[in-house]
Amino acid sequence: MGATTDHAVVVAGGGPTGLMLAAELALAGVDAVVVERRTSQDLDGSRAGGLNARTLEVLDQRGVAERFLDAGEAMQIHTFAWVPLDISDLPTRFNFGLALWQKEIERILAEWVIGDLGVAIRRGCEVTGFEQDAAGVDVELSEGTSLRAAYLVGCDGGRSVVRKAAGIDFPGLDATASWMIAEADMDDEPETGLRPEGGGIGPVDRTTDAGGPYRIVLKEAGVGTGEPSFDDLRHTLVAAYGTDFGVRPPRWLSRFSDASRQAASYRRGRVLLAGDAAHIHPPQGGQGLNTGVQDAVNLGWKLAQVVEGVSPDDLLDTYHAERHPVGARAQQLTRAFVALTIPDGRHDAARELVAELLTMEEPRMHLAASLCGLDIRYDLGQGHPLVGRRMPDLDLATADGPTRVFATLHDARPVLLRLGGSAGSTGPDLATWADRVRVVDATFDGAWALPVVGEVAAPPAVLIRPDGHVAWAGDPGDAGLPQALCRWFGPAVAA
Ligand SMILES: Cc1cc2nc3c(=O)[nH]c(=O)nc-3n(C[C@H](O)[C@H](O)[C@H](O)COP(=O)(O)OP(=O)(O)OC[C@H]3O[C@@H](n4cnc5c(N)ncnc54)[C@H](O)[C@@H]3O)c2cc1C
């Protein structure tokens, strides 16, 4: 083993999940390094097609959503089994999806995380394995050196070396179908639009219908493995359309399948998994990148508190407890989506029935909120309906002027929001948490609406975690508040 460098956290992989995690750690002041195999942030192809409402919300909680909104196109992009799902009536500022290719998402994320926040990244370098002991992890690198860290997080994609080296099982469903995906110019104008079995052809530049290059997604006969060739692409085009439209050698050519798997555990000791390293599924439904970014936002502040000694190590177990069910739900949605779009008489009938149900208010709302991540409720125990759910972005009036809830979360610190007349309350001595928890006194006028749940009574105070989820809601004088403060943000410390 070569020279050893110390970092609090090594993040293996600088894709969307690894970058978001690095941002959360940097905001918390934790010394983290990203180790990334690619020599630059560039991606060969467009990959994922957009951001959902909850991902836009978490980016807004950090004050960077505008950067993505400026680059993409706000649209009703959600479908289930190709049935369009309009989310414009969901109670969020982002009642749409953002059409933006992953290569752009990664570029903007990297500008923020590496450019603005100054996170260290070692490019052109792979994590090849690790050894952990009671005090830390030795992370082995392809350069023949190693890094010593307190924690290692595998954000290294579906074929995660970290997951394999940790010996974490990856159970799930094997592939039964595969799709070829390419970006290429074509001499003839192709037939654009969705195909009944999924996929189809459309311009890479979605803001215009004018010509190529085109993104081509085509279901293959059988299950393809390995990297497809240009000939494979031409044959698949001819099988689907009777012509290859004079397709030129593609600038990007790959394939994906309907395999779907989830790590049995998101943690083994000092090693954690997030994003595709923890769950893979086909892209139908647009769940992968969004779930990964949201994994990172759940994990980041917890890892920071544990590294800084504010919270005990078992806070990290709540990461698996909260995010594993979310990953399982993404798998379920995706599996059902793919099954319903198998083009034969029986599946057509099932899809038509689902389409019928989705014309009804409640089923549409239920599924739409799930697809865009707004229905997530972590099981944090009983209490106000807000507990465990994401805090709505209310417009607030404070002594310093108007603000909104998400603006109070920009620095990724917990917030105790006291709504109206809390000054004289007999709550806990908050000075003993003042180094960790920001107290905001504000008033709020208007309805308090939650996706799916509907309107709820506004509680007098809300304790909001850095990830935007509500840890506690009630009267500031309740005994539950100091308990929640201790549970989530460490014990009281003499002021
Ligand atoms: C065609 C297609 C369409 C998709 N559409 C959508 C969509 O609409 N919405 C959506 O949410 N998701 C979609 N996805 C899924 C999305 O692309 C992934 O879920 C997302 O990229 C996962 O991000 P990640 O950071 O977890 O993993 P990755 O993006 O796989 O990033 C992993 C990173 O780790 C690096 N790496 C790998 N191994 C190592 C190692 N050993 N050491 C160091 N670095 C390493 C890699 O170079 C890479 O940069 C789509 C995927 C495909 C293929």
Coordinates of C-alpha atoms and ligand atoms in Angstrom, one line a residue:
M1 CA 0.0 0.0 0.0
G2 CA 1.3 3.5 -1.0
A3 CA 1.3 6.9 0.7
T4 CA -1.7 7.7 2.8
T5 CA -3.7 10.9 2.7
D6 CA -6.3 11.7 5.3
H7 CA -9.8 12.9 4.5
A8 CA -13.0 12.7 6.6
V9 CA -14.9 11.2 3.7
V10 CA -14.0 9.7 0.4
V11 CA -16.8 9.7 -2.2
A12 CA -16.2 7.1 -4.9
G13 CA -17.7 8.4 -8.1
G14 CA -18.5 12.0 -9.2
G15 CA -21.7 11.4 -11.1
P16 CA -24.9 13.2 -10.0
T17 CA -25.1 11.4 -6.7
G18 CA -21.5 11.8 -5.7
L19 CA -21.4 15.5 -6.7
M20 CA -24.6 16.2 -4.6
L21 CA -23.2 14.3 -1.6
A22 CA -19.9 16.3 -1.9
A23 CA -21.9 19.5 -1.9
E24 CA -23.8 18.6 1.2
L25 CA -20.5 17.7 3.0
A26 CA -18.8 20.9 1.8
L27 CA -21.7 23.0 3.1
A28 CA -21.4 21.3 6.5
G29 CA -17.6 22.1 6.5
V30 CA -16.5 18.4 6.2
D31 CA -13.3 17.6 4.4
A32 CA -14.3 15.3 1.5
V33 CA -12.6 14.2 -1.7
V34 CA -14.4 12.8 -4.7
V35 CA -12.5 10.1 -6.6
E36 CA -13.7 9.9 -10.2
R37 CA -12.8 7.5 -13.0
R38 CA -13.6 9.9 -15.8
T39 CA -11.0 12.5 -16.7
S40 CA -13.6 15.2 -17.2
Q41 CA -17.2 15.7 -16.3
D42 CA -18.2 15.2 -20.0
L43 CA -20.6 12.4 -20.8
D44 CA -20.6 10.7 -24.1
G45 CA -24.4 10.8 -24.4
S46 CA -27.4 12.6 -23.1
R47 CA -28.5 9.9 -20.6
A48 CA -31.2 10.9 -18.1
G49 CA -33.8 13.3 -19.4
G50 CA -34.7 15.5 -16.5
L51 CA -35.3 16.5 -12.9
N52 CA -38.5 15.9 -11.0
A53 CA -40.3 18.3 -8.6
R54 CA -38.7 17.0 -5.4
T55 CA -35.2 17.2 -6.9
L56 CA -35.9 20.8 -8.0
E57 CA -37.1 21.5 -4.5
V58 CA -33.9 20.1 -2.9
L59 CA -31.8 22.1 -5.2
D60 CA -33.9 25.2 -4.3
Q61 CA -33.3 24.4 -0.6
R62 CA -29.6 25.0 -1.5
G63 CA -30.3 28.1 -3.6
V64 CA -29.2 26.7 -6.9
A65 CA -32.4 25.6 -8.6
E66 CA -32.4 28.7 -10.9
R67 CA -29.2 27.5 -12.5
F68 CA -30.9 24.3 -13.7
L69 CA -34.2 26.0 -14.6
D70 CA -32.3 28.5 -16.8
A71 CA -30.8 25.7 -18.7
G72 CA -33.8 23.4 -19.1
E73 CA -37.4 23.5 -20.1
A74 CA -40.2 23.3 -17.6
M75 CA -42.7 20.8 -19.0
Q76 CA -45.3 18.2 -17.9
I77 CA -42.8 15.4 -18.6
H78 CA -44.3 12.7 -16.3
T79 CA -46.0 9.6 -17.8
F80 CA -46.9 6.3 -16.3
A81 CA -46.9 3.5 -18.8
W82 CA -46.8 6.4 -21.4
V83 CA -50.1 7.8 -20.0
P84 CA -49.3 11.5 -19.5
L85 CA -49.6 12.7 -15.9
D86 CA -50.1 16.4 -15.4
I87 CA -48.8 17.6 -12.0
S88 CA -49.7 21.3 -12.4
D89 CA -52.2 21.2 -9.5
L90 CA -49.7 19.7 -7.0
P91 CA -48.9 22.1 -4.2
T92 CA -45.2 22.9 -4.9
R93 CA -43.4 25.8 -6.7
F94 CA -42.2 23.2 -9.1
N95 CA -45.5 21.7 -10.4
F96 CA -43.7 20.4 -13.5
G97 CA -40.7 18.4 -14.5
L98 CA -37.5 20.0 -15.9
A99 CA -36.4 18.6 -19.3
L100 CA -32.7 18.8 -19.1
W101 CA -30.2 16.1 -20.3
Q102 CA -27.9 14.5 -17.7
K103 CA -24.8 15.8 -19.4
E104 CA -26.1 19.4 -18.7
I105 CA -27.2 18.5 -15.2
E106 CA -23.7 17.2 -14.4
R107 CA -22.1 20.2 -15.9
I108 CA -24.1 22.6 -13.8
L109 CA -23.7 20.5 -10.7
A110 CA -19.9 20.4 -11.2
E111 CA -19.7 24.1 -11.7
W112 CA -21.4 24.6 -8.3
V113 CA -19.8 21.8 -6.3
I114 CA -16.2 21.9 -7.7
G115 CA -16.2 25.5 -9.0
D116 CA -18.1 27.4 -6.3
L117 CA -17.9 25.2 -3.2
G118 CA -14.3 24.1 -3.9
V119 CA -14.7 20.4 -3.3
A120 CA -11.5 18.4 -4.1
I121 CA -11.9 15.9 -6.9
R122 CA -9.3 13.4 -8.2
R123 CA -10.1 12.7 -11.8
G124 CA -8.9 9.8 -13.9
C125 CA -8.6 7.7 -10.8
E126 CA -10.6 4.7 -9.7
V127 CA -11.4 3.2 -6.3
T128 CA -10.3 -0.5 -6.6
G129 CA -11.1 -1.7 -3.1
F130 CA -10.9 -0.9 0.5
E131 CA -10.2 -2.3 4.0
Q132 CA -12.1 -1.0 7.0
D133 CA -11.2 -1.2 10.7
A134 CA -12.7 0.2 13.9
A135 CA -11.2 3.7 13.3
G136 CA -11.5 4.2 9.5
V137 CA -11.2 3.0 5.9
D138 CA -8.2 2.6 3.7
V139 CA -9.5 3.3 0.2
E140 CA -7.4 1.7 -2.5
L141 CA -6.9 3.6 -5.7
S142 CA -6.0 2.6 -9.3
E143 CA -2.8 4.7 -9.0
G144 CA -1.5 2.1 -6.5
T145 CA -1.9 4.6 -3.6
S146 CA -4.5 4.7 -0.9
L147 CA -6.5 7.3 1.0
R148 CA -7.3 6.9 4.7
A149 CA -10.8 8.3 5.6
A150 CA -13.3 8.0 8.4
Y151 CA -16.0 7.0 5.9
L152 CA -16.3 5.8 2.3
V153 CA -19.4 6.4 0.3
G154 CA -19.9 4.3 -2.9
C155 CA -21.6 6.6 -5.5
D156 CA -19.9 4.6 -8.2
G157 CA -22.9 3.6 -10.3
G158 CA -24.7 0.3 -11.0
R159 CA -21.5 -1.8 -11.2
S160 CA -20.3 -0.4 -8.0
V161 CA -16.8 -1.7 -6.9
V162 CA -17.5 -0.4 -3.4
R163 CA -20.7 -2.4 -3.1
K164 CA -19.0 -5.6 -4.3
A165 CA -16.0 -5.1 -2.1
A166 CA -18.3 -4.5 0.9
G167 CA -19.9 -7.9 0.1
I168 CA -23.4 -6.3 0.0
D169 CA -26.0 -8.4 -1.8
F170 CA -27.8 -6.9 -4.8
P171 CA -30.9 -9.0 -5.1
G172 CA -33.6 -8.2 -7.8
L173 CA -34.9 -9.2 -11.2
D174 CA -32.7 -10.2 -14.1
A175 CA -33.2 -8.6 -17.5
T176 CA -36.0 -9.9 -19.8
A177 CA -35.7 -7.2 -22.4
S178 CA -33.1 -4.6 -23.6
W179 CA -33.2 -1.3 -25.5
M180 CA -30.5 0.2 -27.7
I181 CA -29.9 3.9 -27.2
A182 CA -28.0 6.1 -29.6
E183 CA -27.5 9.7 -30.7
A184 CA -26.9 10.0 -34.4
D185 CA -27.5 12.0 -37.6
M186 CA -29.7 10.5 -40.3
D187 CA -29.6 11.2 -44.0
D188 CA -33.4 10.8 -44.3
E189 CA -36.0 12.4 -42.1
P190 CA -37.0 9.7 -39.5
E191 CA -40.4 8.9 -38.2
T192 CA -40.4 10.7 -34.8
G193 CA -42.5 10.0 -31.7
L194 CA -43.1 7.2 -29.2
R195 CA -43.3 3.6 -30.2
P196 CA -45.9 1.3 -28.6
E197 CA -43.3 -0.9 -27.0
G198 CA -41.5 2.2 -25.6
G199 CA -38.7 4.2 -27.1
G200 CA -38.8 6.0 -30.4
I201 CA -36.9 8.7 -32.2
G202 CA -36.8 12.4 -31.4
P203 CA -34.4 15.4 -31.8
V204 CA -31.7 15.6 -29.1
D205 CA -32.4 19.3 -28.9
R206 CA -36.0 19.1 -27.5
T207 CA -36.6 22.8 -27.9
T208 CA -36.9 22.4 -31.7
D209 CA -38.4 19.8 -34.1
A210 CA -35.9 20.8 -36.7
G211 CA -33.7 17.8 -37.6
G212 CA -30.9 15.9 -36.0
P213 CA -28.9 14.8 -34.3
Y214 CA -31.6 12.4 -33.1
R215 CA -31.9 10.3 -29.9
I216 CA -32.9 6.8 -30.9
V217 CA -34.2 4.4 -28.3
L218 CA -35.3 1.0 -29.6
K219 CA -36.4 -2.3 -28.0
E220 CA -34.3 -5.2 -29.2
A221 CA -35.3 -8.7 -30.2
G222 CA -34.0 -10.7 -27.2
V223 CA -31.8 -9.4 -24.5
G224 CA -28.7 -7.7 -25.7
T225 CA -25.5 -7.8 -23.7
G226 CA -22.2 -5.9 -23.9
E227 CA -21.8 -2.8 -26.1
P228 CA -23.8 -2.8 -29.4
S229 CA -22.2 -2.0 -32.7
F230 CA -23.3 0.4 -35.5
D231 CA -24.5 -2.7 -37.5
D232 CA -26.7 -3.7 -34.5
L233 CA -28.2 -0.2 -34.5
R234 CA -28.9 -0.3 -38.3
H235 CA -30.5 -3.8 -38.0
T236 CA -32.7 -2.7 -35.1
L237 CA -33.9 0.4 -37.0
V238 CA -34.8 -1.7 -40.0
A239 CA -36.6 -4.3 -37.8
A240 CA -38.7 -1.5 -36.3
Y241 CA -39.3 0.9 -39.2
G242 CA -38.4 -1.1 -42.3
T243 CA -35.5 1.4 -43.0
D244 CA -32.5 2.7 -41.1
F245 CA -33.2 6.3 -42.4
G246 CA -29.6 6.5 -43.6
V247 CA -28.3 6.6 -40.0
R248 CA -24.7 7.8 -39.7
P249 CA -22.2 6.4 -37.3
P250 CA -23.5 7.4 -33.9
R251 CA -21.8 9.8 -31.5
W252 CA -23.1 7.7 -28.7
L253 CA -24.3 4.1 -28.7
S254 CA -25.3 2.1 -25.7
R255 CA -28.0 -0.2 -24.3
F256 CA -30.0 -0.6 -21.1
S257 CA -32.2 -3.4 -19.9
D258 CA -35.2 -3.9 -17.6
A259 CA -32.9 -5.6 -14.9
S260 CA -33.8 -4.1 -11.5
R261 CA -31.9 -4.6 -8.3
Q262 CA -31.4 -3.0 -4.9
A263 CA -28.7 -3.3 -2.3
A264 CA -29.8 -5.4 0.6
S265 CA -28.2 -2.8 2.9
Y266 CA -27.1 0.8 2.2
R267 CA -24.5 0.6 5.0
R268 CA -21.7 -1.8 6.1
G269 CA -19.8 -0.3 9.0
R270 CA -17.9 2.8 7.7
V271 CA -19.0 2.2 4.1
L272 CA -22.3 3.5 2.6
L273 CA -23.9 3.3 -0.8
A274 CA -26.0 5.9 -2.6
G275 CA -27.5 6.3 -6.1
D276 CA -27.2 3.7 -8.8
A277 CA -24.6 1.9 -6.5
A278 CA -27.6 1.2 -4.2
H279 CA -30.4 0.6 -6.8
I280 CA -30.7 0.1 -10.5
H281 CA -33.8 -0.1 -12.7
P282 CA -34.7 0.8 -16.3
P283 CA -35.0 4.5 -17.1
Q284 CA -38.8 4.4 -17.7
G285 CA -40.4 6.7 -15.2
G286 CA -37.3 8.8 -14.7
Q287 CA -36.5 7.7 -11.2
G288 CA -32.7 6.9 -11.2
L289 CA -30.9 10.2 -11.1
N290 CA -33.6 11.8 -9.0
T291 CA -33.5 9.1 -6.4
G292 CA -29.7 9.2 -6.3
V293 CA -29.6 13.0 -5.7
Q294 CA -32.2 12.7 -3.0
D295 CA -30.3 9.8 -1.4
A296 CA -27.3 12.2 -1.2
V297 CA -29.3 14.9 0.5
N298 CA -30.6 12.5 3.1
L299 CA -27.1 11.1 3.8
G300 CA -25.0 14.3 3.7
W301 CA -26.0 16.1 6.9
K302 CA -26.1 12.8 8.9
L303 CA -22.6 11.9 7.8
A304 CA -21.4 15.4 8.5
Q305 CA -22.8 15.3 12.1
V306 CA -21.3 11.9 12.7
V307 CA -17.9 12.9 11.4
E308 CA -17.9 16.0 13.5
G309 CA -18.9 14.1 16.6
V310 CA -22.2 15.9 17.0
S311 CA -24.2 12.7 16.7
P312 CA -23.5 9.1 17.4
D313 CA -22.6 6.7 14.6
D314 CA -26.1 5.1 14.7
L315 CA -27.6 8.2 13.1
L316 CA -26.2 6.7 9.9
D317 CA -28.6 3.7 10.3
T318 CA -31.5 6.0 9.7
Y319 CA -30.1 6.5 6.2
H320 CA -30.9 2.9 5.2
A321 CA -34.1 2.9 7.2
E322 CA -35.4 6.0 5.4
R323 CA -34.0 5.6 1.9
H324 CA -34.2 1.8 1.3
P325 CA -38.1 2.0 1.2
V326 CA -37.8 5.0 -1.3
G327 CA -35.5 2.9 -3.5
A328 CA -37.9 0.0 -3.3
R329 CA -40.8 2.2 -4.3
A330 CA -38.8 3.4 -7.3
Q331 CA -38.2 -0.2 -8.3
Q332 CA -41.9 -1.0 -8.0
L333 CA -43.0 2.0 -10.1
T334 CA -40.5 1.2 -12.8
R335 CA -41.2 -2.5 -12.9
A336 CA -45.0 -1.8 -13.2
F337 CA -44.3 0.8 -15.9
V338 CA -42.2 -1.6 -18.0
A339 CA -44.7 -4.5 -17.5
L340 CA -47.6 -2.4 -18.6
T341 CA -45.9 -1.4 -21.8
I342 CA -45.2 -4.9 -23.1
P343 CA -46.9 -4.7 -26.5
D344 CA -49.3 -7.6 -26.6
G345 CA -53.0 -8.0 -26.2
R346 CA -53.0 -8.8 -22.5
H347 CA -50.6 -6.0 -21.4
D348 CA -52.5 -3.6 -23.7
A349 CA -55.6 -4.4 -21.8
A350 CA -54.0 -3.8 -18.5
R351 CA -52.5 -0.5 -19.6
E352 CA -55.8 0.7 -21.0
L353 CA -57.4 0.0 -17.6
V354 CA -54.7 1.9 -15.8
A355 CA -55.1 4.8 -18.2
E356 CA -58.8 4.8 -17.4
L357 CA -58.1 4.9 -13.6
L358 CA -55.6 7.7 -14.2
T359 CA -58.3 9.9 -15.5
M360 CA -59.7 10.0 -11.9
E361 CA -58.5 12.6 -9.6
E362 CA -57.2 10.5 -6.7
P363 CA -55.3 7.8 -8.5
R364 CA -53.7 10.4 -10.8
M365 CA -52.6 12.5 -7.8
H366 CA -51.4 9.4 -5.9
L367 CA -49.2 8.1 -8.7
A368 CA -48.0 11.6 -9.9
A369 CA -46.8 12.5 -6.4
S370 CA -45.0 9.3 -6.2
L371 CA -43.2 9.7 -9.6
C372 CA -42.1 13.2 -8.7
G373 CA -40.9 12.4 -5.2
L374 CA -43.4 14.6 -3.4
D375 CA -45.2 11.9 -1.5
I376 CA -42.2 10.7 0.5
R377 CA -42.8 10.2 4.2
Y378 CA -40.0 8.9 6.4
D379 CA -41.3 6.8 9.3
L380 CA -40.2 9.1 12.2
G381 CA -43.1 8.1 14.5
Q382 CA -46.5 9.5 15.1
G383 CA -47.6 13.1 15.5
H384 CA -48.6 15.9 13.2
P385 CA -49.2 14.8 9.6
L386 CA -46.1 16.8 8.6
V387 CA -43.7 14.6 10.6
G388 CA -41.4 12.7 8.2
R389 CA -42.7 14.6 5.2
R390 CA -41.0 17.3 3.3
M391 CA -41.6 20.8 4.6
P392 CA -43.6 23.0 2.2
D393 CA -41.9 26.1 0.9
L394 CA -44.2 28.7 2.7
D395 CA -43.9 32.4 2.2
L396 CA -42.9 33.8 5.6
A397 CA -42.9 37.2 7.2
T398 CA -40.0 37.8 9.7
A399 CA -38.7 40.8 11.6
D400 CA -36.0 41.0 8.8
G401 CA -38.5 41.1 6.0
P402 CA -40.2 38.5 3.8
T403 CA -38.5 35.2 3.2
R404 CA -39.6 31.6 2.4
V405 CA -38.8 28.3 4.1
F406 CA -36.4 26.9 1.5
A407 CA -34.3 30.1 1.8
T408 CA -33.7 29.4 5.4
L409 CA -32.2 26.0 4.4
H410 CA -29.5 27.3 2.0
D411 CA -26.6 26.6 4.3
A412 CA -27.9 23.0 5.0
R413 CA -28.4 23.6 8.7
P414 CA -31.5 22.5 10.7
V415 CA -34.1 25.1 11.4
L416 CA -36.6 25.5 14.2
L417 CA -39.4 27.6 12.7
R418 CA -41.7 29.2 15.2
L419 CA -44.9 30.5 13.7
G420 CA -46.4 33.4 15.5
G421 CA -46.2 34.5 19.1
S422 CA -43.5 32.1 20.2
A423 CA -41.3 34.7 22.0
G424 CA -42.9 34.1 25.4
S425 CA -43.2 30.3 25.1
T426 CA -41.7 28.0 27.7
G427 CA -39.8 25.9 25.3
P428 CA -36.4 24.3 25.9
D429 CA -33.3 26.5 26.4
L430 CA -32.5 26.8 22.7
A431 CA -29.2 28.4 23.4
T432 CA -27.8 24.9 24.2
W433 CA -28.4 24.0 20.5
A434 CA -27.6 27.4 19.1
D435 CA -24.4 26.2 17.4
R436 CA -26.4 23.7 15.4
V437 CA -30.0 24.8 15.0
R438 CA -31.1 28.1 13.5
V439 CA -34.3 29.5 15.1
V440 CA -36.5 31.5 12.8
D441 CA -39.5 33.4 14.2
A442 CA -42.1 34.1 11.5
T443 CA -45.7 34.5 10.6
F444 CA -47.5 32.8 7.8
D445 CA -50.8 33.6 6.1
G446 CA -52.6 31.1 3.9
A447 CA -53.4 27.5 3.5
W448 CA -50.9 24.8 4.4
A449 CA -51.3 22.2 1.7
L450 CA -49.3 18.9 1.4
P451 CA -49.2 16.8 -1.8
V452 CA -51.7 13.9 -1.6
V453 CA -52.6 14.6 2.0
G454 CA -54.3 18.0 1.3
E455 CA -54.7 20.9 3.7
V456 CA -53.4 20.4 7.3
A457 CA -53.6 22.6 10.4
A458 CA -50.5 24.8 10.7
P459 CA -48.5 23.7 13.9
P460 CA -47.1 26.5 16.1
A461 CA -43.6 25.3 15.5
V462 CA -41.7 22.9 13.1
L463 CA -38.3 21.4 13.4
I464 CA -36.9 21.0 9.9
R465 CA -33.9 18.8 9.1
P466 CA -31.3 20.0 6.6
D467 CA -32.8 17.7 4.0
G468 CA -36.1 19.6 4.3
H469 CA -38.0 16.8 6.1
V470 CA -39.9 17.6 9.3
A471 CA -38.4 16.0 12.4
W472 CA -41.0 17.3 14.8
A473 CA -44.1 19.6 14.8
G474 CA -46.0 21.0 17.7
D475 CA -46.0 23.5 20.5
P476 CA -42.5 24.8 21.4
G477 CA -43.4 24.1 25.1
D478 CA -43.9 20.3 24.4
A479 CA -41.4 17.8 25.8
G480 CA -41.2 16.4 22.3
L481 CA -39.1 19.3 21.1
P482 CA -36.0 18.7 23.2
Q483 CA -36.3 15.0 22.5
A484 CA -36.3 15.6 18.8
L485 CA -33.5 18.1 19.0
C486 CA -31.4 15.5 20.8
R487 CA -32.3 12.7 18.6
W488 CA -31.5 14.4 15.3
F489 CA -29.0 17.1 16.2
G490 CA -27.1 15.8 19.2
P491 CA -27.4 16.5 22.9
A492 CA -27.6 19.9 24.4
V493 CA -24.3 21.6 25.0
A494 CA -23.7 24.3 27.6
A495 CA -24.0 27.7 25.9
Ligands
LIG1 C1 -30.9 6.1 -21.3 C2 -31.1 6.5 -19.9 C3 -32.1 7.4 -19.5 C4 -32.3 7.7 -18.2 N1 -33.3 8.5 -17.9 C5 -33.4 8.9 -16.6 C6 -34.4 9.9 -16.2 O1 -35.1 10.5 -17.1 N2 -34.5 10.3 -14.9 C7 -33.7 9.8 -14.0 O2 -33.8 10.2 -12.8 N3 -32.7 8.9 -14.3 C8 -32.6 8.4 -15.6 N4 -31.6 7.5 -15.9 C9 -30.8 7.0 -14.8 C10 -29.6 7.9 -14.5 O3 -28.8 8.1 -15.6 C11 -28.8 7.2 -13.3 O4 -29.7 6.8 -12.4 C12 -27.8 8.3 -12.7 O5 -26.8 8.5 -13.6 C13 -27.2 7.7 -11.4 O6 -26.3 8.6 -10.9 P1 -25.1 8.1 -10.0 O7 -24.3 9.3 -9.7 O8 -25.7 7.3 -8.9 O9 -24.3 7.0 -10.9 P2 -23.5 7.3 -12.3 O10 -24.2 8.4 -13.0 O11 -23.4 6.0 -12.9 O12 -22.2 7.9 -11.8 C14 -21.2 7.0 -11.2 C15 -19.9 7.7 -11.4 O13 -18.9 7.0 -10.7 C16 -17.7 6.8 -11.6 N5 -17.1 5.5 -11.2 C17 -17.6 4.3 -11.5 N6 -16.8 3.4 -10.9 C18 -15.8 4.1 -10.3 C19 -14.7 3.7 -9.5 N7 -14.5 2.4 -9.2 N8 -13.9 4.7 -9.0 C20 -14.2 6.0 -9.2 N9 -15.2 6.4 -10.0 C21 -16.0 5.4 -10.5 C22 -18.3 6.9 -13.0 O14 -17.4 7.3 -13.9 C23 -19.4 7.9 -12.8 O15 -19.0 9.2 -13.0 C24 -31.4 7.2 -17.2 C25 -30.4 6.3 -17.6 C26 -30.2 6.0 -18.9 C27 -29.1 5.1 -19.3

